[in-house]
PDB file of C-alpha atoms in Angstrom:
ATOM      1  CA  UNK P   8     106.648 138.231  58.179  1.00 54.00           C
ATOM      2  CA  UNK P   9     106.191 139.969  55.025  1.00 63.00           C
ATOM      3  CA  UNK P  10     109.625 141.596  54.233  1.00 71.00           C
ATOM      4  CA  UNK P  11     108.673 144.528  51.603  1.00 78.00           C
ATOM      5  CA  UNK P  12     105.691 147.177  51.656  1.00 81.00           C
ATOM      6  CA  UNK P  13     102.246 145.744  51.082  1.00 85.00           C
ATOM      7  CA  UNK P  14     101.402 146.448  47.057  1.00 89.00           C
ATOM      8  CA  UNK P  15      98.328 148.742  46.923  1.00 93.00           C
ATOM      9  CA  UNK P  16      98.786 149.038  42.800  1.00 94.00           C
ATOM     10  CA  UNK P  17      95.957 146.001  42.453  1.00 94.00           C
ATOM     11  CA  UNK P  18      93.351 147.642  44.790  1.00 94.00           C
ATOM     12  CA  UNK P  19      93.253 151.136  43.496  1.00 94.00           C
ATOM     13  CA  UNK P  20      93.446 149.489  39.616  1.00 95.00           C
ATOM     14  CA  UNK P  21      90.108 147.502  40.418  1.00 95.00           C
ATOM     15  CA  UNK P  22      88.202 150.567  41.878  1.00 94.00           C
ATOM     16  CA  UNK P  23      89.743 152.836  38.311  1.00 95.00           C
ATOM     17  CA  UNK P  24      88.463 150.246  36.019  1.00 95.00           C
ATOM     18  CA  UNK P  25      85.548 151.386  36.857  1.00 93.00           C
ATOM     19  CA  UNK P  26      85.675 154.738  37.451  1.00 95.00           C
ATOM     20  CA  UNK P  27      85.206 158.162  35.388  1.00 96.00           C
ATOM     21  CA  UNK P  28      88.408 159.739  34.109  1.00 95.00           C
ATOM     22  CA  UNK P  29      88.307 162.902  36.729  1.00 96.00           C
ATOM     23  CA  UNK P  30      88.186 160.135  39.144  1.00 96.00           C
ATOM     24  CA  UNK P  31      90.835 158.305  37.405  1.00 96.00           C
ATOM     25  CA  UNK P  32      93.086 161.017  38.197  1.00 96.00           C
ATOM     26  CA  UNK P  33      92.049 161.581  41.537  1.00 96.00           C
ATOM     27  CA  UNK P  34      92.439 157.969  42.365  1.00 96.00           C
ATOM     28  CA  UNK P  35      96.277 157.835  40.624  1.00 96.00           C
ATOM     29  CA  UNK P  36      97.169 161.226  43.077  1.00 96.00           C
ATOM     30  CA  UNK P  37      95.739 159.553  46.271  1.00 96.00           C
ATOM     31  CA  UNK P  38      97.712 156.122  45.295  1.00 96.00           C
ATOM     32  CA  UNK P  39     100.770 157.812  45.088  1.00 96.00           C
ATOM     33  CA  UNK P  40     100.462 159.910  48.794  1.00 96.00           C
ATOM     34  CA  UNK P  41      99.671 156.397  49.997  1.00 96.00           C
ATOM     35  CA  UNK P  42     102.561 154.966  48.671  1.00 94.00           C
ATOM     36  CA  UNK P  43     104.648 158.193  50.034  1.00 93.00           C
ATOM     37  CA  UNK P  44     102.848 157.363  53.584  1.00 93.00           C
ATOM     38  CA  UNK P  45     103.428 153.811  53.976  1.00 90.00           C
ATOM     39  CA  UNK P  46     107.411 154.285  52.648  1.00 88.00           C
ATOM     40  CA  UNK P  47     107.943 157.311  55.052  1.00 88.00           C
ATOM     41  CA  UNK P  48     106.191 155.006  57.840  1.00 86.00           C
ATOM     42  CA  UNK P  49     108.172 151.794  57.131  1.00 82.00           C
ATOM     43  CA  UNK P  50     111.802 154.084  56.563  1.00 83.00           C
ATOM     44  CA  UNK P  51     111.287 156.170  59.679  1.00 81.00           C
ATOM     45  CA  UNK P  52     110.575 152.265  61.564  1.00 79.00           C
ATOM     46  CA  UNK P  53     113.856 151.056  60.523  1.00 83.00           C
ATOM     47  CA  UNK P  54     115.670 153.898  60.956  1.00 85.00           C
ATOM     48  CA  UNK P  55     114.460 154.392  63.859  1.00 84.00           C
ATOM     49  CA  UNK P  56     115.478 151.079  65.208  1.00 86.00           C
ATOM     50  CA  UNK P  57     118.724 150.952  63.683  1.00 88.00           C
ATOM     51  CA  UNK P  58     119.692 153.953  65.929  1.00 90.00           C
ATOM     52  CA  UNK P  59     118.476 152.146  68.954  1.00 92.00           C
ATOM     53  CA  UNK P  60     120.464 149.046  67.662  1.00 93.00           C
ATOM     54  CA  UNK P  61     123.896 151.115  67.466  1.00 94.00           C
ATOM     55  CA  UNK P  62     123.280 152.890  70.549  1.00 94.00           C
ATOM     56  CA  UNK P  63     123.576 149.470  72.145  1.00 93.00           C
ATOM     57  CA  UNK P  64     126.345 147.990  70.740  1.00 93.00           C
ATOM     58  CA  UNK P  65     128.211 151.735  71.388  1.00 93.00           C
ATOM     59  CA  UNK P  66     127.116 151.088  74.756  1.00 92.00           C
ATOM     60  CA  UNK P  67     128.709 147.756  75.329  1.00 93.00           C
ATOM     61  CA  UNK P  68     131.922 148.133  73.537  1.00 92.00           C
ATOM     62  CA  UNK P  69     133.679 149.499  76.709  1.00 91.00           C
ATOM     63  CA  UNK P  70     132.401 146.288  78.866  1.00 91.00           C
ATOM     64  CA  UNK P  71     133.854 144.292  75.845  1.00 91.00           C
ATOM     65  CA  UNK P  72     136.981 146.318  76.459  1.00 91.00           C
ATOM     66  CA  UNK P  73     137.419 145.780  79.937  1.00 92.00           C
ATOM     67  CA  UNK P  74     136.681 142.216  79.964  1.00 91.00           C
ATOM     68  CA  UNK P  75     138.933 141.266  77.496  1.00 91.00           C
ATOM     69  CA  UNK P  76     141.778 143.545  79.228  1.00 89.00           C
ATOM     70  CA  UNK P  77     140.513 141.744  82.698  1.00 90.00           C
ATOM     71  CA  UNK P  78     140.924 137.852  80.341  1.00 90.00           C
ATOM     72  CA  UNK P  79     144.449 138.959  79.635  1.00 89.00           C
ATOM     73  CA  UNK P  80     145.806 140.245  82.531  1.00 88.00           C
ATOM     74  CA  UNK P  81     144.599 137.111  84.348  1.00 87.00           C
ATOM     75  CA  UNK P  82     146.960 135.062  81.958  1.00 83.00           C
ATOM     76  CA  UNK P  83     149.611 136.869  81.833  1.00 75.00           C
ATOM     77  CA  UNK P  84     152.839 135.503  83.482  1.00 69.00           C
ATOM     78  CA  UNK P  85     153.340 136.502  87.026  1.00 60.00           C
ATOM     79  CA  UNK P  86     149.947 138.647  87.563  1.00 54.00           C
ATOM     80  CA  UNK P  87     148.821 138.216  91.099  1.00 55.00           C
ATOM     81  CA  UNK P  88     145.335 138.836  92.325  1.00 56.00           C
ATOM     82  CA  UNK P  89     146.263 140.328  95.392  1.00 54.00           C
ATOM     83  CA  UNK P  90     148.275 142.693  93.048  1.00 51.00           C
ATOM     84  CA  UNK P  91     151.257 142.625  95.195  1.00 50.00           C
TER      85      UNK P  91
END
């Protein structure tokens, strides 16, 4: 998987070698909104999924909890299961 924002810099310099310089200018503003786009796109992802990703471990912290309570009080000295 590619691990960094695809580089549209070679594709718009090919079609401005070629072009007039009005369209030069156009082409330099319409690379950078697509730049803006695809970071906004790929920040909002990750962000996104980071949340979900702390949510979860937030979430399981109190199972941890109890388990390792439950781990300990079976070991300790003298704990019954019946509780008596």
């Amino acid at each position: 998987p590619q691990s960094s924002p695809p580089d549209i810099g070679p594709a718009f310099a090919q079609v401005a070698a070629n072009a007039s310089a009005a369209d030069r200018a156009r082409l330099a503003v319409l690379e950078r909104r697509v730049k803006s786009i695809i970071q906004d796109t790929v920040t909002n992802t990750f962000t996104r999924a980071l949340g979900y990703a702390a949510i979860l471990a937030l979430a399981v912290l109190p199972l941890l909890a109890f388990s390792s309570w439950y781990a300990r009080r079976q070991r300790s000295p003298g704990a019954s299961v019946s509780g008596r």
